[in-house]
PDB file of C-alpha atoms in Angstrom:
ATOM      1  CA  MET A   1      -2.337  -7.337  26.619  1.00  0.00           C
ATOM      2  CA  ALA A   2      -3.370  -8.403  23.126  1.00  0.00           C
ATOM      3  CA  LEU A   3      -1.094 -10.496  20.924  1.00  0.00           C
ATOM      4  CA  ILE A   4      -1.574  -8.195  17.908  1.00  0.00           C
ATOM      5  CA  SER A   5      -1.793  -4.405  17.913  1.00  0.00           C
ATOM      6  CA  VAL A   6      -3.607  -2.933  14.895  1.00  0.00           C
ATOM      7  CA  ILE A   7      -2.639   0.714  14.355  1.00  0.00           C
ATOM      8  CA  ILE A   8      -5.097   2.854  12.359  1.00  0.00           C
ATOM      9  CA  PRO A   9      -4.096   6.473  11.654  1.00  0.00           C
ATOM     10  CA  ALA A  10      -7.218   8.489  10.864  1.00  0.00           C
ATOM     11  CA  TYR A  11      -7.430  11.957   9.355  1.00  0.00           C
ATOM     12  CA  ASN A  12     -10.845  13.141   8.122  1.00  0.00           C
ATOM     13  CA  ALA A  13     -11.849   9.527   7.448  1.00  0.00           C
ATOM     14  CA  ALA A  14     -15.547   9.829   8.328  1.00  0.00           C
ATOM     15  CA  LEU A  15     -16.618   8.168   5.061  1.00  0.00           C
ATOM     16  CA  THR A  16     -14.642   4.958   5.595  1.00  0.00           C
ATOM     17  CA  ILE A  17     -13.378   4.594   9.185  1.00  0.00           C
ATOM     18  CA  LYS A  18     -16.345   2.589  10.505  1.00  0.00           C
ATOM     19  CA  GLU A  19     -16.081  -0.008   7.723  1.00  0.00           C
ATOM     20  CA  THR A  20     -12.308  -0.222   8.201  1.00  0.00           C
ATOM     21  CA  ILE A  21     -12.654  -0.899  11.931  1.00  0.00           C
ATOM     22  CA  GLU A  22     -15.378  -3.444  11.239  1.00  0.00           C
ATOM     23  CA  SER A  23     -12.990  -5.352   8.970  1.00  0.00           C
ATOM     24  CA  VAL A  24     -10.789  -5.843  12.046  1.00  0.00           C
ATOM     25  CA  GLN A  25     -13.720  -6.781  14.259  1.00  0.00           C
ATOM     26  CA  LYS A  26     -14.686  -9.494  11.760  1.00  0.00           C
ATOM     27  CA  GLN A  27     -11.262 -11.171  11.936  1.00  0.00           C
ATOM     28  CA  THR A  28     -11.213 -14.905  12.660  1.00  0.00           C
ATOM     29  CA  PHE A  29      -8.265 -14.201  14.977  1.00  0.00           C
ATOM     30  CA  THR A  30      -9.612 -12.190  17.913  1.00  0.00           C
ATOM     31  CA  ASP A  31      -6.717 -11.547  20.302  1.00  0.00           C
ATOM     32  CA  TRP A  32      -6.029  -8.003  19.096  1.00  0.00           C
ATOM     33  CA  GLU A  33      -6.288  -4.377  20.110  1.00  0.00           C
ATOM     34  CA  ILE A  34      -7.120  -1.502  17.786  1.00  0.00           C
ATOM     35  CA  ILE A  35      -5.189   1.713  18.337  1.00  0.00           C
ATOM     36  CA  VAL A  36      -6.784   4.584  16.440  1.00  0.00           C
ATOM     37  CA  ILE A  37      -4.650   7.688  16.160  1.00  0.00           C
ATOM     38  CA  ASN A  38      -7.011  10.558  15.412  1.00  0.00           C
ATOM     39  CA  ASP A  39      -4.585  12.769  13.515  1.00  0.00           C
ATOM     40  CA  GLY A  40      -6.289  16.127  14.026  1.00  0.00           C
ATOM     41  CA  SER A  41      -9.486  15.303  12.108  1.00  0.00           C
ATOM     42  CA  THR A  42     -11.879  18.181  11.529  1.00  0.00           C
ATOM     43  CA  ASP A  43     -14.820  16.103  10.261  1.00  0.00           C
ATOM     44  CA  ARG A  44     -17.000  13.529  12.063  1.00  0.00           C
ATOM     45  CA  THR A  45     -14.176  10.980  12.414  1.00  0.00           C
ATOM     46  CA  PRO A  46     -13.829  11.343  16.244  1.00  0.00           C
ATOM     47  CA  GLU A  47     -17.598  11.094  16.722  1.00  0.00           C
ATOM     48  CA  ILE A  48     -17.843   7.948  14.589  1.00  0.00           C
ATOM     49  CA  ILE A  49     -14.946   6.243  16.381  1.00  0.00           C
ATOM     50  CA  GLN A  50     -16.371   7.075  19.795  1.00  0.00           C
ATOM     51  CA  SER A  51     -19.697   5.516  18.810  1.00  0.00           C
ATOM     52  CA  ILE A  52     -18.083   2.080  18.280  1.00  0.00           C
ATOM     53  CA  LYS A  53     -18.430  -0.012  21.428  1.00  0.00           C
ATOM     54  CA  ASP A  54     -15.555  -2.457  21.721  1.00  0.00           C
ATOM     55  CA  GLU A  55     -13.283  -2.712  24.747  1.00  0.00           C
ATOM     56  CA  ARG A  56     -10.404  -3.655  22.424  1.00  0.00           C
ATOM     57  CA  LEU A  57     -10.629  -0.248  20.727  1.00  0.00           C
ATOM     58  CA  LYS A  58      -8.335   2.485  22.059  1.00  0.00           C
ATOM     59  CA  ILE A  59      -8.482   6.059  20.780  1.00  0.00           C
ATOM     60  CA  PHE A  60      -5.753   8.690  21.014  1.00  0.00           C
ATOM     61  CA  ASN A  61      -6.195  12.275  19.826  1.00  0.00           C
ATOM     62  CA  TYR A  62      -3.346  14.401  18.467  1.00  0.00           C
ATOM     63  CA  LYS A  63      -2.798  17.501  16.391  1.00  0.00           C
ATOM     64  CA  ASN A  64      -2.255  16.675  12.725  1.00  0.00           C
ATOM     65  CA  GLY A  65       1.231  15.316  12.084  1.00  0.00           C
ATOM     66  CA  GLY A  66       0.822  13.299   8.900  1.00  0.00           C
ATOM     67  CA  LEU A  67       0.677   9.571   8.261  1.00  0.00           C
ATOM     68  CA  PRO A  68       4.244   8.571   9.276  1.00  0.00           C
ATOM     69  CA  VAL A  69       3.991  10.527  12.531  1.00  0.00           C
ATOM     70  CA  ALA A  70       0.584   9.011  13.315  1.00  0.00           C
ATOM     71  CA  ARG A  71       1.955   5.500  12.787  1.00  0.00           C
ATOM     72  CA  ASN A  72       4.911   6.289  15.051  1.00  0.00           C
ATOM     73  CA  ARG A  73       2.550   7.499  17.739  1.00  0.00           C
ATOM     74  CA  GLY A  74       0.570   4.298  17.387  1.00  0.00           C
ATOM     75  CA  ILE A  75       3.714   2.196  17.861  1.00  0.00           C
ATOM     76  CA  LEU A  76       4.361   3.961  21.172  1.00  0.00           C
ATOM     77  CA  HIS A  77       0.917   2.895  22.447  1.00  0.00           C
ATOM     78  CA  ALA A  78       1.064  -0.676  21.097  1.00  0.00           C
ATOM     79  CA  THR A  79       1.293  -3.520  23.616  1.00  0.00           C
ATOM     80  CA  GLY A  80       1.186  -6.514  21.234  1.00  0.00           C
ATOM     81  CA  GLU A  81       4.017  -8.868  20.246  1.00  0.00           C
ATOM     82  CA  PHE A  82       3.014  -8.219  16.637  1.00  0.00           C
ATOM     83  CA  ILE A  83       1.952  -5.003  14.932  1.00  0.00           C
ATOM     84  CA  ALA A  84      -0.208  -4.444  11.856  1.00  0.00           C
ATOM     85  CA  PHE A  85      -0.863  -1.093  10.209  1.00  0.00           C
ATOM     86  CA  LEU A  86      -4.210  -0.373   8.573  1.00  0.00           C
ATOM     87  CA  ASP A  87      -5.005   2.855   6.745  1.00  0.00           C
ATOM     88  CA  ALA A  88      -8.404   4.316   7.599  1.00  0.00           C
ATOM     89  CA  ASP A  89      -9.838   3.704   4.134  1.00  0.00           C
ATOM     90  CA  ASP A  90      -8.573   0.152   3.518  1.00  0.00           C
ATOM     91  CA  LEU A  91     -10.072  -3.258   4.308  1.00  0.00           C
ATOM     92  CA  TRP A  92      -8.880  -6.742   5.234  1.00  0.00           C
ATOM     93  CA  THR A  93     -10.325 -10.154   4.475  1.00  0.00           C
ATOM     94  CA  VAL A  94     -11.551 -11.921   7.620  1.00  0.00           C
ATOM     95  CA  ASP A  95      -8.581 -14.304   7.811  1.00  0.00           C
ATOM     96  CA  LYS A  96      -5.806 -11.762   7.210  1.00  0.00           C
ATOM     97  CA  LEU A  97      -4.432 -11.685  10.756  1.00  0.00           C
ATOM     98  CA  GLU A  98      -4.899 -15.410  11.336  1.00  0.00           C
ATOM     99  CA  MET A  99      -2.998 -16.475   8.236  1.00  0.00           C
ATOM    100  CA  GLN A 100      -0.183 -13.926   8.540  1.00  0.00           C
ATOM    101  CA  LEU A 101       0.330 -14.785  12.235  1.00  0.00           C
ATOM    102  CA  LYS A 102       0.471 -18.494  11.363  1.00  0.00           C
ATOM    103  CA  ALA A 103       3.074 -17.732   8.666  1.00  0.00           C
ATOM    104  CA  LEU A 104       5.291 -15.893  11.174  1.00  0.00           C
ATOM    105  CA  GLN A 105       4.899 -18.630  13.765  1.00  0.00           C
ATOM    106  CA  GLN A 106       5.941 -21.222  11.193  1.00  0.00           C
ATOM    107  CA  HIS A 107       8.985 -19.135  10.201  1.00  0.00           C
ATOM    108  CA  PRO A 108      10.653 -17.931  13.435  1.00  0.00           C
ATOM    109  CA  LYS A 109      13.407 -16.085  11.529  1.00  0.00           C
ATOM    110  CA  ALA A 110      10.904 -14.001   9.606  1.00  0.00           C
ATOM    111  CA  GLY A 111      10.101 -10.566  10.984  1.00  0.00           C
ATOM    112  CA  VAL A 112       7.476  -9.582   8.414  1.00  0.00           C
ATOM    113  CA  ALA A 113       4.526 -11.365   6.798  1.00  0.00           C
ATOM    114  CA  TYR A 114       2.768  -9.941   3.757  1.00  0.00           C
ATOM    115  CA  SER A 115      -0.072 -10.912   1.422  1.00  0.00           C
ATOM    116  CA  TRP A 116      -1.333  -9.830  -1.990  1.00  0.00           C
ATOM    117  CA  THR A 117      -3.217  -6.584  -2.488  1.00  0.00           C
ATOM    118  CA  CYS A 118      -6.403  -5.968  -4.431  1.00  0.00           C
ATOM    119  CA  PHE A 119      -6.829  -2.380  -5.591  1.00  0.00           C
ATOM    120  CA  MET A 120     -10.408  -1.279  -5.040  1.00  0.00           C
ATOM    121  CA  ASP A 121     -11.620   1.595  -7.187  1.00  0.00           C
ATOM    122  CA  VAL A 122     -14.506   3.468  -5.582  1.00  0.00           C
ATOM    123  CA  ASP A 123     -16.861   6.258  -6.580  1.00  0.00           C
ATOM    124  CA  GLU A 124     -17.171   9.609  -4.796  1.00  0.00           C
ATOM    125  CA  GLN A 125     -19.426   7.993  -2.169  1.00  0.00           C
ATOM    126  CA  GLY A 126     -16.824   5.343  -1.413  1.00  0.00           C
ATOM    127  CA  GLU A 127     -18.740   2.505  -3.070  1.00  0.00           C
ATOM    128  CA  PRO A 128     -16.634  -0.119  -4.913  1.00  0.00           C
ATOM    129  CA  ILE A 129     -16.956  -0.018  -8.696  1.00  0.00           C
ATOM    130  CA  ALA A 130     -14.071  -2.274  -9.771  1.00  0.00           C
ATOM    131  CA  TYR A 131     -11.296  -4.465  -8.399  1.00  0.00           C
ATOM    132  CA  LEU A 132      -7.788  -4.880  -9.792  1.00  0.00           C
ATOM    133  CA  PRO A 133      -5.646  -7.640  -8.251  1.00  0.00           C
ATOM    134  CA  SER A 134      -1.945  -6.898  -7.885  1.00  0.00           C
ATOM    135  CA  SER A 135       0.765  -9.126  -9.311  1.00  0.00           C
ATOM    136  CA  GLN A 136       1.239 -12.311  -7.307  1.00  0.00           C
ATOM    137  CA  TYR A 137       4.702 -11.710  -5.919  1.00  0.00           C
ATOM    138  CA  SER A 138       5.952 -14.507  -3.657  1.00  0.00           C
ATOM    139  CA  PHE A 139       9.403 -13.382  -2.517  1.00  0.00           C
ATOM    140  CA  THR A 140      10.441 -14.935   0.796  1.00  0.00           C
ATOM    141  CA  GLY A 141      13.504 -14.987   3.038  1.00  0.00           C
ATOM    142  CA  ASN A 142      15.993 -12.218   2.262  1.00  0.00           C
ATOM    143  CA  VAL A 143      13.923  -9.973  -0.019  1.00  0.00           C
ATOM    144  CA  TYR A 144      16.134  -6.870   0.198  1.00  0.00           C
ATOM    145  CA  GLN A 145      17.234  -6.910  -3.444  1.00  0.00           C
ATOM    146  CA  ASN A 146      13.674  -7.515  -4.674  1.00  0.00           C
ATOM    147  CA  LEU A 147      12.369  -4.635  -2.564  1.00  0.00           C
ATOM    148  CA  LEU A 148      15.171  -2.362  -3.691  1.00  0.00           C
ATOM    149  CA  VAL A 149      13.993  -2.738  -7.292  1.00  0.00           C
ATOM    150  CA  SER A 150      10.272  -2.367  -6.581  1.00  0.00           C
ATOM    151  CA  ASP A 151       7.842  -2.113  -3.670  1.00  0.00           C
ATOM    152  CA  PHE A 152       6.004  -5.397  -4.181  1.00  0.00           C
ATOM    153  CA  ILE A 153       4.264  -4.981  -0.804  1.00  0.00           C
ATOM    154  CA  HIS A 154       2.065  -2.316  -2.468  1.00  0.00           C
ATOM    155  CA  SER A 155       0.264  -1.066   0.637  1.00  0.00           C
ATOM    156  CA  GLY A 156       0.918   0.213   4.145  1.00  0.00           C
ATOM    157  CA  SER A 157      -2.072  -1.878   5.237  1.00  0.00           C
ATOM    158  CA  ASN A 158      -0.433  -5.125   4.173  1.00  0.00           C
ATOM    159  CA  THR A 159       2.143  -6.355   6.660  1.00  0.00           C
ATOM    160  CA  LEU A 160       2.153  -8.054  10.055  1.00  0.00           C
ATOM    161  CA  ILE A 161       5.434  -7.305  11.834  1.00  0.00           C
ATOM    162  CA  ARG A 162       7.090  -8.627  14.948  1.00  0.00           C
ATOM    163  CA  LYS A 163       7.409  -5.877  17.580  1.00  0.00           C
ATOM    164  CA  GLU A 164      11.032  -6.974  17.969  1.00  0.00           C
ATOM    165  CA  ALA A 165      11.649  -6.164  14.295  1.00  0.00           C
ATOM    166  CA  ILE A 166      10.022  -2.742  14.636  1.00  0.00           C
ATOM    167  CA  ASN A 167      12.140  -1.987  17.693  1.00  0.00           C
ATOM    168  CA  SER A 168      15.266  -2.865  15.705  1.00  0.00           C
ATOM    169  CA  VAL A 169      14.649  -0.354  12.891  1.00  0.00           C
ATOM    170  CA  GLY A 170      12.908   2.496  14.707  1.00  0.00           C
ATOM    171  CA  GLU A 171      10.249   4.835  13.394  1.00  0.00           C
ATOM    172  CA  PHE A 172       8.766   5.693  10.021  1.00  0.00           C
ATOM    173  CA  ASP A 173      10.568   8.638   8.401  1.00  0.00           C
ATOM    174  CA  PRO A 174       8.382  11.696   9.196  1.00  0.00           C
ATOM    175  CA  MET A 175       9.991  13.694   6.384  1.00  0.00           C
ATOM    176  CA  LEU A 176       8.531  11.497   3.629  1.00  0.00           C
ATOM    177  CA  LYS A 177       5.142  12.592   2.269  1.00  0.00           C
ATOM    178  CA  SER A 178       4.740   9.370   0.328  1.00  0.00           C
ATOM    179  CA  CYS A 179       6.764   6.155  -0.171  1.00  0.00           C
ATOM    180  CA  GLU A 180       7.311   6.032   3.594  1.00  0.00           C
ATOM    181  CA  ASP A 181       6.080   2.416   3.447  1.00  0.00           C
ATOM    182  CA  TRP A 182       8.731   1.362   0.938  1.00  0.00           C
ATOM    183  CA  ASP A 183      11.429   3.087   2.973  1.00  0.00           C
ATOM    184  CA  TYR A 184      10.281   1.200   6.079  1.00  0.00           C
ATOM    185  CA  TRP A 185      10.063  -2.217   4.403  1.00  0.00           C
ATOM    186  CA  LEU A 186      13.599  -1.735   3.060  1.00  0.00           C
ATOM    187  CA  ARG A 187      14.949  -0.985   6.495  1.00  0.00           C
ATOM    188  CA  LEU A 188      13.224  -4.092   7.884  1.00  0.00           C
ATOM    189  CA  ALA A 189      14.547  -6.222   5.005  1.00  0.00           C
ATOM    190  CA  THR A 190      18.159  -5.390   5.843  1.00  0.00           C
ATOM    191  CA  ASN A 191      17.901  -7.467   9.041  1.00  0.00           C
ATOM    192  CA  TRP A 192      14.798  -9.641   8.812  1.00  0.00           C
ATOM    193  CA  ASP A 193      13.388 -12.317   6.549  1.00  0.00           C
ATOM    194  CA  PHE A 194       9.963 -11.870   4.960  1.00  0.00           C
ATOM    195  CA  VAL A 195       7.301 -14.546   4.459  1.00  0.00           C
ATOM    196  CA  VAL A 196       4.351 -14.408   2.079  1.00  0.00           C
ATOM    197  CA  VAL A 197       0.734 -15.516   2.473  1.00  0.00           C
ATOM    198  CA  PRO A 198      -0.241 -16.209  -1.170  1.00  0.00           C
ATOM    199  CA  GLU A 199      -3.775 -14.834  -0.902  1.00  0.00           C
ATOM    200  CA  TYR A 200      -5.493 -11.532  -1.732  1.00  0.00           C
ATOM    201  CA  GLN A 201      -6.131 -10.198   1.764  1.00  0.00           C
ATOM    202  CA  ILE A 202      -5.766  -6.393   1.514  1.00  0.00           C
ATOM    203  CA  PHE A 203      -8.195  -4.091  -0.233  1.00  0.00           C
ATOM    204  CA  TYR A 204      -6.554  -0.787  -1.105  1.00  0.00           C
ATOM    205  CA  ARG A 205      -9.194   1.862  -1.727  1.00  0.00           C
ATOM    206  CA  ARG A 206      -8.556   4.266  -4.625  1.00  0.00           C
ATOM    207  CA  THR A 207     -10.640   7.392  -5.182  1.00  0.00           C
ATOM    208  CA  PRO A 208      -9.697   8.954  -8.564  1.00  0.00           C
ATOM    209  CA  GLY A 209     -10.338  12.548  -7.527  1.00  0.00           C
ATOM    210  CA  ALA A 210      -8.251  12.253  -4.361  1.00  0.00           C
ATOM    211  CA  MET A 211      -5.358  10.544  -6.154  1.00  0.00           C
ATOM    212  CA  SER A 212      -5.124  13.036  -9.036  1.00  0.00           C
ATOM    213  CA  SER A 213      -4.063  15.874  -6.780  1.00  0.00           C
ATOM    214  CA  LYS A 214      -1.278  13.802  -5.189  1.00  0.00           C
ATOM    215  CA  VAL A 215       0.621  12.568  -8.236  1.00  0.00           C
ATOM    216  CA  GLU A 216       3.317  15.290  -8.204  1.00  0.00           C
ATOM    217  CA  VAL A 217       3.791  14.956  -4.430  1.00  0.00           C
ATOM    218  CA  MET A 218       4.145  11.187  -4.735  1.00  0.00           C
ATOM    219  CA  LYS A 219       6.726  11.522  -7.518  1.00  0.00           C
ATOM    220  CA  GLU A 220       8.871  13.887  -5.474  1.00  0.00           C
ATOM    221  CA  ALA A 221       8.668  11.727  -2.334  1.00  0.00           C
ATOM    222  CA  CYS A 222       9.554   8.571  -4.263  1.00  0.00           C
ATOM    223  CA  LEU A 223      12.688  10.187  -5.676  1.00  0.00           C
ATOM    224  CA  ILE A 224      13.758  11.216  -2.166  1.00  0.00           C
ATOM    225  CA  ALA A 225      13.096   7.708  -0.850  1.00  0.00           C
ATOM    226  CA  MET A 226      15.034   6.212  -3.771  1.00  0.00           C
ATOM    227  CA  GLU A 227      18.090   8.335  -3.125  1.00  0.00           C
ATOM    228  CA  LYS A 228      17.903   7.440   0.555  1.00  0.00           C
ATOM    229  CA  ALA A 229      17.642   3.738  -0.327  1.00  0.00           C
ATOM    230  CA  TYR A 230      20.737   3.737  -2.528  1.00  0.00           C
ATOM    231  CA  GLN A 231      22.766   5.768  -0.053  1.00  0.00           C
ATOM    232  CA  ALA A 232      22.168   2.895   2.371  1.00  0.00           C
ATOM    233  CA  ALA A 233      22.597   0.079  -0.197  1.00  0.00           C
ATOM    234  CA  PRO A 234      25.962  -1.724  -0.342  1.00  0.00           C
ATOM    235  CA  PRO A 235      28.307  -1.036  -3.303  1.00  0.00           C
ATOM    236  CA  GLU A 236      27.637  -4.419  -4.909  1.00  0.00           C
ATOM    237  CA  LEU A 237      23.931  -3.571  -5.303  1.00  0.00           C
ATOM    238  CA  GLN A 238      24.341  -0.104  -6.817  1.00  0.00           C
ATOM    239  CA  TYR A 239      23.927  -1.614 -10.298  1.00  0.00           C
ATOM    240  CA  LEU A 240      20.257  -2.225  -9.446  1.00  0.00           C
ATOM    241  CA  LYS A 241      19.527   1.508  -9.438  1.00  0.00           C
ATOM    242  CA  LYS A 242      18.689   1.618 -13.143  1.00  0.00           C
ATOM    243  CA  TYR A 243      16.082  -1.094 -12.600  1.00  0.00           C
ATOM    244  CA  THR A 244      14.652   0.780  -9.632  1.00  0.00           C
ATOM    245  CA  MET A 245      14.493   3.935 -11.775  1.00  0.00           C
ATOM    246  CA  SER A 246      12.738   1.970 -14.501  1.00  0.00           C
ATOM    247  CA  SER A 247      10.152   0.734 -11.971  1.00  0.00           C
ATOM    248  CA  PHE A 248       9.773   4.305 -10.710  1.00  0.00           C
ATOM    249  CA  HIS A 249       9.049   5.630 -14.205  1.00  0.00           C
ATOM    250  CA  LEU A 250       6.520   2.850 -14.845  1.00  0.00           C
ATOM    251  CA  TYR A 251       4.826   3.687 -11.548  1.00  0.00           C
ATOM    252  CA  CYS A 252       4.649   7.400 -12.400  1.00  0.00           C
ATOM    253  CA  SER A 253       3.283   6.635 -15.857  1.00  0.00           C
ATOM    254  CA  SER A 254       0.572   4.446 -14.353  1.00  0.00           C
ATOM    255  CA  LEU A 255      -0.378   7.194 -11.878  1.00  0.00           C
ATOM    256  CA  TYR A 256      -0.880   9.720 -14.657  1.00  0.00           C
ATOM    257  CA  ILE A 257      -2.810   7.254 -16.807  1.00  0.00           C
ATOM    258  CA  GLN A 258      -5.071   6.058 -14.012  1.00  0.00           C
ATOM    259  CA  HIS A 259      -5.817   9.300 -12.242  1.00  0.00           C
ATOM    260  CA  ARG A 260      -5.476  12.210 -14.697  1.00  0.00           C
ATOM    261  CA  ASP A 261      -7.118  13.074 -18.038  1.00  0.00           C
ATOM    262  CA  ASP A 262      -5.494  16.401 -18.994  1.00  0.00           C
ATOM    263  CA  LYS A 263      -2.965  16.789 -21.823  1.00  0.00           C
ATOM    264  CA  PHE A 264      -0.126  17.483 -19.410  1.00  0.00           C
ATOM    265  CA  ALA A 265      -0.781  14.142 -17.699  1.00  0.00           C
ATOM    266  CA  VAL A 266      -0.809  12.245 -21.009  1.00  0.00           C
ATOM    267  CA  HIS A 267       2.496  13.886 -21.949  1.00  0.00           C
ATOM    268  CA  GLN A 268       4.019  13.029 -18.559  1.00  0.00           C
ATOM    269  CA  ALA A 269       2.798   9.433 -18.851  1.00  0.00           C
ATOM    270  CA  GLN A 270       4.529   9.172 -22.248  1.00  0.00           C
ATOM    271  CA  GLN A 271       7.805  10.633 -20.954  1.00  0.00           C
ATOM    272  CA  HIS A 272       7.912   8.293 -17.969  1.00  0.00           C
ATOM    273  CA  LEU A 273       7.023   5.285 -20.087  1.00  0.00           C
ATOM    274  CA  LEU A 274       9.813   6.038 -22.575  1.00  0.00           C
ATOM    275  CA  ALA A 275      12.285   6.604 -19.750  1.00  0.00           C
ATOM    276  CA  ALA A 276      11.387   3.245 -18.202  1.00  0.00           C
ATOM    277  CA  ILE A 277      11.896   1.408 -21.491  1.00  0.00           C
ATOM    278  CA  ARG A 278      15.227   3.138 -22.176  1.00  0.00           C
ATOM    279  CA  LEU A 279      16.532   2.003 -18.798  1.00  0.00           C
ATOM    280  CA  ASN A 280      15.305  -1.584 -19.107  1.00  0.00           C
ATOM    281  CA  GLN A 281      14.061  -2.755 -22.509  1.00  0.00           C
ATOM    282  CA  LYS A 282      13.168  -6.164 -21.094  1.00  0.00           C
ATOM    283  CA  ILE A 283      10.119  -4.679 -19.391  1.00  0.00           C
ATOM    284  CA  LEU A 284       8.458  -4.653 -22.824  1.00  0.00           C
ATOM    285  CA  LEU A 285       8.108  -8.419 -22.418  1.00  0.00           C
ATOM    286  CA  GLU A 286       6.195  -8.007 -19.166  1.00  0.00           C
ATOM    287  CA  ARG A 287       2.415  -8.117 -19.190  1.00  0.00           C
ATOM    288  CA  THR A 288       2.136  -5.150 -16.836  1.00  0.00           C
ATOM    289  CA  THR A 289       4.087  -2.938 -19.240  1.00  0.00           C
ATOM    290  CA  GLN A 290       2.098  -4.136 -22.238  1.00  0.00           C
ATOM    291  CA  LYS A 291      -1.187  -3.315 -20.498  1.00  0.00           C
ATOM    292  CA  LEU A 292       0.146   0.102 -19.534  1.00  0.00           C
ATOM    293  CA  LEU A 293       1.108   0.776 -23.156  1.00  0.00           C
ATOM    294  CA  ILE A 294      -2.390  -0.090 -24.323  1.00  0.00           C
ATOM    295  CA  LYS A 295      -3.918   2.231 -21.727  1.00  0.00           C
ATOM    296  CA  PHE A 296      -1.553   5.027 -22.732  1.00  0.00           C
ATOM    297  CA  LEU A 297      -2.430   4.662 -26.441  1.00  0.00           C
ATOM    298  CA  LEU A 298      -6.130   4.828 -25.567  1.00  0.00           C
ATOM    299  CA  LYS A 299      -5.541   8.031 -23.604  1.00  0.00           C
ATOM    300  CA  LYS A 300      -3.423   9.450 -26.416  1.00  0.00           C
ATOM    301  CA  ILE A 301      -5.905   8.727 -29.225  1.00  0.00           C
ATOM    302  CA  PHE A 302      -9.415   8.979 -27.774  1.00  0.00           C
ATOM    303  CA  PRO A 303     -11.300  11.586 -25.717  1.00  0.00           C
ATOM    304  CA  PRO A 304     -11.266  11.030 -21.930  1.00  0.00           C
ATOM    305  CA  GLN A 305     -14.920   9.920 -21.827  1.00  0.00           C
ATOM    306  CA  VAL A 306     -14.331   7.137 -24.375  1.00  0.00           C
ATOM    307  CA  THR A 307     -11.039   6.049 -22.840  1.00  0.00           C
ATOM    308  CA  ASN A 308     -12.395   5.908 -19.283  1.00  0.00           C
ATOM    309  CA  TYR A 309     -15.414   3.919 -20.433  1.00  0.00           C
ATOM    310  CA  VAL A 310     -13.218   1.358 -22.199  1.00  0.00           C
ATOM    311  CA  LEU A 311     -10.840   1.090 -19.235  1.00  0.00           C
ATOM    312  CA  GLN A 312     -13.722   0.508 -16.858  1.00  0.00           C
ATOM    313  CA  LEU A 313     -14.914  -2.365 -19.051  1.00  0.00           C
ATOM    314  CA  THR A 314     -11.479  -3.980 -18.972  1.00  0.00           C
ATOM    315  CA  LYS A 315     -11.065  -3.835 -15.185  1.00  0.00           C
ATOM    316  CA  GLN A 316     -11.471  -7.162 -13.474  1.00  0.00           C
ATOM    317  CA  ARG A 317     -14.676  -7.314 -11.489  1.00  0.00           C
ATOM    318  CA  ILE A 318     -14.774  -9.966  -8.790  1.00  0.00           C
ATOM    319  CA  SER A 319     -17.478 -11.038  -6.395  1.00  0.00           C
ATOM    320  CA  LEU A 320     -17.146  -9.722  -2.856  1.00  0.00           C
ATOM    321  CA  SER A 321     -17.885 -13.255  -1.640  1.00  0.00           C
ATOM    322  CA  VAL A 322     -14.550 -14.429  -3.066  1.00  0.00           C
ATOM    323  CA  PRO A 323     -12.249 -12.121  -1.047  1.00  0.00           C
ATOM    324  CA  ARG A 324     -13.903 -13.210   2.251  1.00  0.00           C
ATOM    325  CA  LEU A 325     -14.802  -9.783   3.620  1.00  0.00           C
ATOM    326  CA  GLU A 326     -17.464 -11.539   5.663  1.00  0.00           C
ATOM    327  CA  ALA A 327     -16.973 -14.447   8.057  1.00  0.00           C
TER     328      ALA A 327
END
């Protein structure tokens, strides 16, 4: 029995699954098992997984059920005292498991450890073209209120969770098509402390073409998750809903700006941006909002080719040697 179970749901992930598994194999902490849930893939994903020779790798094949269902199936097969989820197109730095496990061992009351995320924009072949570090959130202890306002975890590939904590909250909500991560972190935060590893350790892969078709679905799912969150929130925290709605509108605006170029998308980005500001004018003082405003104005004024070129120039490019993807 391994100490850590790494659950990787995989659906038509032939382009990235090998590199994702390798990022686990390169971990400085080695007492782990990988549980790959092949979620009804119709491409070469099963063949690629089967070709990887590692006795710590376990493969389970199912009909397609979607990401939350695949994660739930992985939990059922997990034997570790700690569980980490890793999407089939994301990557970890080599010390991700080691440092998060150490953080949980040093904080026995904490049920969840998280790190910072680096968004990795890739081309159609999956090759990195730019990196955008997330904000350096460092909320620890009881983070429920912070999470209720905004999902600062950013990625389903981020956390390391005690199996005891997972058993206490149950499964991912299979009805959510997106935002299932935020819903799950909130449920964990009602009973468990969180601890942060202040390092960029998760690389969240973003393919523009794939994301553009999901914006409307993500919006709808986030609204459902938000209503669910505030139905469960105590009366004294209901006042936070306007701040959560403001964060939601900023998130939607950023999705349209980053992943769509059509006039409808620009209009939607503007509407969401205005709605966010109306709900919480203080966000105008935040750097994230100011950068989003600049990007929106570029999209509004210039042709897509010019805007995208300028935005690519402004993205932070960092050396792959810095994030420690290799041992």
